Short mmCIF file of C-alpha atoms in Angstrom, two decimals:
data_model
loop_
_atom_site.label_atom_id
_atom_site.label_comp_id
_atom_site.label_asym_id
_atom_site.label_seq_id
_atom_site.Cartn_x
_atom_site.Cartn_y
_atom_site.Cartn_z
CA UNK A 1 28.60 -34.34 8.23
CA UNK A 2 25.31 -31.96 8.99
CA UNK A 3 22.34 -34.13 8.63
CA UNK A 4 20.54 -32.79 5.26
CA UNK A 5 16.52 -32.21 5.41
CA UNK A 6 14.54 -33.71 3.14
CA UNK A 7 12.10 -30.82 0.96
CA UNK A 8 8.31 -30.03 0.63
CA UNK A 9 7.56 -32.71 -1.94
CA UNK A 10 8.77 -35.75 -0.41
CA UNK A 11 6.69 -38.48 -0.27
CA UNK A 12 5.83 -38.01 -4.05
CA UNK A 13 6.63 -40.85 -6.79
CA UNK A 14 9.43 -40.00 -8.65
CA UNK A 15 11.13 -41.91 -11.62
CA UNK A 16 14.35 -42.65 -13.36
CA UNK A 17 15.11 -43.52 -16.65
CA UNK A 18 18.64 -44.42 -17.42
CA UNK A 19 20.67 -46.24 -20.56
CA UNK A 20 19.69 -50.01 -19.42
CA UNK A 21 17.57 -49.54 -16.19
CA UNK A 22 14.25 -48.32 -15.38
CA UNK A 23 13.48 -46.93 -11.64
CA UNK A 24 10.46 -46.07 -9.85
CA UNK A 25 9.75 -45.20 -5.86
CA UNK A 26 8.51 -42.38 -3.41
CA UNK A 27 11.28 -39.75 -2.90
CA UNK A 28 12.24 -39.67 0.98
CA UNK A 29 15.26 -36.77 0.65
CA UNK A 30 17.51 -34.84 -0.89
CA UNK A 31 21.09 -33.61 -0.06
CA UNK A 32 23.33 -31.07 -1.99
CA UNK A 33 25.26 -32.27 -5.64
CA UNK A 34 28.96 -30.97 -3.78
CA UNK A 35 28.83 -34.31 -1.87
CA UNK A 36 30.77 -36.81 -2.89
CA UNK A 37 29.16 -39.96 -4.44
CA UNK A 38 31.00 -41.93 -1.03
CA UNK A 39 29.30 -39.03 1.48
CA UNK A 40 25.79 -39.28 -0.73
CA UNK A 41 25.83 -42.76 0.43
CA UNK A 42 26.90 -41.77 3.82
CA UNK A 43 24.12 -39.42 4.41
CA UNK A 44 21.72 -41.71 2.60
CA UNK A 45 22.20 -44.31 5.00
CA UNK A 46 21.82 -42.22 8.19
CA UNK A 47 18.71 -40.85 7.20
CA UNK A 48 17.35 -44.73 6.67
CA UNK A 49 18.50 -45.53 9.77
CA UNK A 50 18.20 -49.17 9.19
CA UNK A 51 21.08 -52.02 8.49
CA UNK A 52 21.63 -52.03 4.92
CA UNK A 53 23.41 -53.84 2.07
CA UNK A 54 26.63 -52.38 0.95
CA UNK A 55 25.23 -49.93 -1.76
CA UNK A 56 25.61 -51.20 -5.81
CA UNK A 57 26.40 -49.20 -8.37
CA UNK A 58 23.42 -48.89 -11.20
CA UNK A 59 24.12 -47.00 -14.84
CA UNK A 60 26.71 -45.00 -14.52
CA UNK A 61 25.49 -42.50 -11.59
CA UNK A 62 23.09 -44.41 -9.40
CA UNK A 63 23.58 -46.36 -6.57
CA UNK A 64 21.20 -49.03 -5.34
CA UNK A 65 21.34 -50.60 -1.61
CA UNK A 66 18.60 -53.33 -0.33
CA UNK A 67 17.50 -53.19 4.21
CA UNK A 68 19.63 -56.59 5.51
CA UNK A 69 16.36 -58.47 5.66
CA UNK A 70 16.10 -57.89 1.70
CA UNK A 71 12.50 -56.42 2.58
CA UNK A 72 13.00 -52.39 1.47
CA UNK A 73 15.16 -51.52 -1.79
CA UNK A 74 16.43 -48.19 -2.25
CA UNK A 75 17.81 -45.89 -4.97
CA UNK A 76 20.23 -42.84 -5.29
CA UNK A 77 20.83 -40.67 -7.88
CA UNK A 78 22.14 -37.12 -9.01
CA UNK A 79 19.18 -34.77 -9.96
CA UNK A 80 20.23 -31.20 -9.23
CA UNK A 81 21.40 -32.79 -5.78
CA UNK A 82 20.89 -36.07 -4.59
CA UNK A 83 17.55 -38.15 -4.69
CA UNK A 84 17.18 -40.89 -2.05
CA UNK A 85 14.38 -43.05 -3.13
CA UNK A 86 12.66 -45.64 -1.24
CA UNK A 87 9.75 -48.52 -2.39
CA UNK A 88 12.49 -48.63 -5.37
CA UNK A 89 10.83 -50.64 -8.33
CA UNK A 90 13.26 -52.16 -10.92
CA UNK A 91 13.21 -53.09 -14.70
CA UNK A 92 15.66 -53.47 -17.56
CA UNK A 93 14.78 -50.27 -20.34
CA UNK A 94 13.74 -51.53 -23.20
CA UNK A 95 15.57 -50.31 -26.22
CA UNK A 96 13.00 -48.55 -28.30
CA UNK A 97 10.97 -47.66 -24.76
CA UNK A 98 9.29 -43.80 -24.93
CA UNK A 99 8.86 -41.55 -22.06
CA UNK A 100 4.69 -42.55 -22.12
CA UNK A 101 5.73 -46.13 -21.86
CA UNK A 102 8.32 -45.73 -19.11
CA UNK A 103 5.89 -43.41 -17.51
CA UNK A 104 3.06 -46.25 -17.94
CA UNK A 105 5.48 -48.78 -16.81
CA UNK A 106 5.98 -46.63 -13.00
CA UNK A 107 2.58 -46.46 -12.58
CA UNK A 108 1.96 -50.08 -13.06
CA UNK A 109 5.23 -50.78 -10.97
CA UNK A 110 4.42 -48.73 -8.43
CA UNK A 111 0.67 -49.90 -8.37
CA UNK A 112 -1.09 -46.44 -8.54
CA UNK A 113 -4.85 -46.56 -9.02
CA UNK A 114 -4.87 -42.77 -10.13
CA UNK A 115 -1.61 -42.05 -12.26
CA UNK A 116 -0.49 -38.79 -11.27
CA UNK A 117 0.74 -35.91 -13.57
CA UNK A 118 4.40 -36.58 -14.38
CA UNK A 119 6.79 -33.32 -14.28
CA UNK A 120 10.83 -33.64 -16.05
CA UNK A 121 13.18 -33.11 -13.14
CA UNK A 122 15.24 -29.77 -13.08
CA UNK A 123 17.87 -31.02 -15.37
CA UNK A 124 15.61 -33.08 -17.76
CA UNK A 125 17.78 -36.01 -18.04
CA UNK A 126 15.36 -38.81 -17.66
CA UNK A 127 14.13 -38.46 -13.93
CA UNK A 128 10.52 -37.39 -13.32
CA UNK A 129 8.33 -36.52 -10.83
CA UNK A 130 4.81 -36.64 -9.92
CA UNK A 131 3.50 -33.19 -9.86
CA UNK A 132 2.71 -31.40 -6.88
CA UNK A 133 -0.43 -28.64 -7.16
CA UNK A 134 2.52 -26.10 -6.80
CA UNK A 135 3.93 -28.31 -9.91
CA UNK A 136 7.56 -27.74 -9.15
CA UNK A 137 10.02 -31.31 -9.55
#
């Protein structure tokens, strides 16, 4: 399997909102939607190059993995492709929770001192991303 590169843009916070779980970290890489969920994982864990967890699966899409000391958590997800995220942040979604409080909730989670523009991802299904100044997800 070729070795995917991650895209301007990486390093940005990026969010996920599913039915019953609430995710928030810094994007580190993206690989093409025709993998597999199995090689997603695969080339997830080759570009960590660290000893990992065996990966968990979150909602009904996402997969979650932890670094064997339990120190770094990390998140993958389909968004127009894959989305490795790293620093991953974890909640249960409350049931009546909006966008702004989710949103609010990241920032807080993530412990930004100057909240960033938020941007829909490319298929607007509850992942977001802080905007760029060329303000493309």
């Amino acid at each position: 399997m070729s070795r995917q590169t991650a895209p301007a843009g990486t390093g940005r916070q990026a969010v996920r909102f599913g039915r019953e779980t609430m995710i928030a970290g810094i994007l580190l890489g993206r690989a093409p939607r025709t993998l597999s969920s199995q090689h997603a994982r695969a080339w997830a864990t080759s570009l960590l190059q660290t000893r990992l967890l065996p990966w968990k699966e979150i909602e009904e899409d996402g997969w979650h993995t932890t670094s064997d000391l339990l120190i770094h958590q990390y998140a993958l997800f389909p968004d127009r492709g894959w989305i490795l995220l790293g620093g991953v942040v974890r909640a249960p979604r409350p049931p009546a929770a909006t966008d702004a409080y989710m949103l609010t909730w990241a920032e807080e989670a993530l412990g930004l001192a100057d909240p960033p523009a938020w941007l829909p991802g490319p298929e607007h299904d509850g992942t977001w991303y802080a905007a760029l100044p060329d303000k493309q997800p």
